[in-house]
Amino acid sequence: MLLDDKICKVREKLNKCISNGEDYSVIYKVSVELDELIAQYYARAAKVNNK
């Protein structure tokens, strides 16, 4: 699975958690997971742009 696809999937998961009123700890965990994927995305983009 591509990184873009993973980001979209986790973003959808986060949106569902928020919509469903999940516990804050669950929302936070998914949010951190999404942040890490986005950081990976930008790190890869920066690496490609530096070449």
XYZ file of N, CA and C in Angstrom:
153
model
N 0.844 -1.176 0.000
C 0.000 0.000 0.000
C 0.893 1.244 0.000
N 0.541 2.189 -0.842
C 1.302 3.425 -0.945
C 1.080 4.299 0.288
N 2.043 5.136 0.567
C 1.953 6.024 1.714
C 0.740 6.939 1.607
N 0.453 7.426 0.411
C -0.726 8.280 0.205
C -2.006 7.537 0.607
N -2.083 6.276 0.227
C -3.259 5.464 0.553
C -3.383 5.253 2.056
N -2.242 5.007 2.714
C -2.257 4.830 4.166
C -2.737 6.098 4.863
N -2.273 7.248 4.389
C -2.686 8.516 4.973
C -4.196 8.695 4.834
N -4.729 8.427 3.669
C -6.175 8.557 3.442
C -6.963 7.610 4.339
N -6.489 6.382 4.455
C -7.180 5.390 5.275
C -7.198 5.813 6.746
N -6.074 6.271 7.253
C -6.001 6.672 8.660
C -6.787 7.960 8.883
N -6.787 8.865 7.912
C -7.585 10.094 8.022
C -9.068 9.754 8.128
N -9.515 8.798 7.302
C -10.911 8.356 7.371
C -11.223 7.730 8.726
N -10.287 6.940 9.229
C -10.449 6.311 10.542
C -10.567 7.374 11.630
N -9.733 8.406 11.555
C -9.777 9.485 12.530
C -11.111 10.222 12.465
N -11.563 10.523 11.259
C -12.848 11.200 11.094
C -14.000 10.381 11.675
N -13.963 9.064 11.467
C -14.997 8.192 12.030
C -14.946 8.199 13.553
N -13.746 8.141 14.101
C -13.600 8.154 15.559
C -14.195 9.429 16.144
N -13.928 10.544 15.508
C -14.443 11.828 15.985
C -15.965 11.862 15.843
N -16.465 11.440 14.692
C -17.914 11.443 14.444
C -18.667 10.534 15.403
N -18.057 9.410 15.736
C -18.697 8.437 16.618
C -18.523 8.773 18.095
N -17.800 9.836 18.393
C -17.601 10.233 19.786
C -16.739 9.264 20.574
N -15.775 8.689 19.891
C -14.862 7.754 20.566
C -14.140 8.454 21.726
N -13.610 7.647 22.610
C -12.846 8.152 23.744
C -11.646 8.961 23.245
N -11.295 9.988 23.996
C -10.192 10.867 23.599
C -8.905 10.098 23.376
N -8.641 9.086 24.173
C -7.389 8.329 24.032
C -7.313 7.623 22.678
N -8.452 7.163 22.184
C -8.498 6.500 20.877
C -8.256 7.536 19.771
N -8.930 8.675 19.881
C -8.762 9.741 18.890
C -7.308 10.207 18.877
N -6.722 10.364 20.046
C -5.333 10.808 20.137
C -4.391 9.799 19.476
N -4.603 8.526 19.746
C -3.747 7.475 19.170
C -3.796 7.495 17.644
N -4.993 7.606 17.092
C -5.148 7.630 15.634
C -4.550 8.916 15.062
N -4.718 10.011 15.778
C -4.162 11.294 15.345
C -2.632 11.246 15.291
N -2.029 10.635 16.284
C -0.569 10.487 16.298
C -0.114 9.603 15.145
N -0.854 8.542 14.879
C -0.536 7.659 13.754
C -0.577 8.439 12.436
N -1.595 9.269 12.285
C -1.721 10.088 11.076
C -0.574 11.089 10.978
N -0.231 11.729 12.073
C 0.884 12.684 12.090
C 2.190 12.024 11.652
N 2.422 10.808 12.126
C 3.651 10.094 11.766
C 3.689 9.784 10.266
N 2.558 9.384 9.714
C 2.504 9.100 8.282
C 2.731 10.370 7.462
N 2.142 11.473 7.904
C 2.327 12.743 7.195
C 3.786 13.185 7.275
N 4.412 12.994 8.412
C 5.832 13.338 8.558
C 6.686 12.498 7.605
N 6.362 11.217 7.481
C 7.074 10.350 6.536
C 6.884 10.843 5.109
N 5.678 11.251 4.789
C 5.372 11.749 3.448
C 6.244 12.964 3.112
N 6.287 13.927 4.034
C 7.073 15.137 3.786
C 8.574 14.851 3.785
N 9.014 13.907 4.585
C 10.433 13.537 4.581
C 10.816 12.934 3.231
N 9.959 12.091 2.693
C 10.227 11.493 1.376
C 10.187 12.556 0.282
N 9.227 13.464 0.379
C 9.108 14.528 -0.626
C 10.344 15.417 -0.605
N 10.843 15.729 0.582
C 12.031 16.571 0.695
C 13.250 15.843 0.128
N 13.314 14.548 0.376
C 14.427 13.759 -0.137
C 14.430 13.742 -1.662
N 13.268 13.600 -2.256
C 13.143 13.573 -3.715
C 13.499 14.947 -4.288
N 13.053 16.010 -3.630
C 13.328 17.368 -4.130
C 14.790 17.755 -4.008
N 15.517 17.116 -3.106
C 16.931 17.436 -2.911
C 17.829 16.722 -3.911
N 17.287 15.806 -4.648
C 18.107 15.061 -5.616
C 18.225 15.809 -6.907
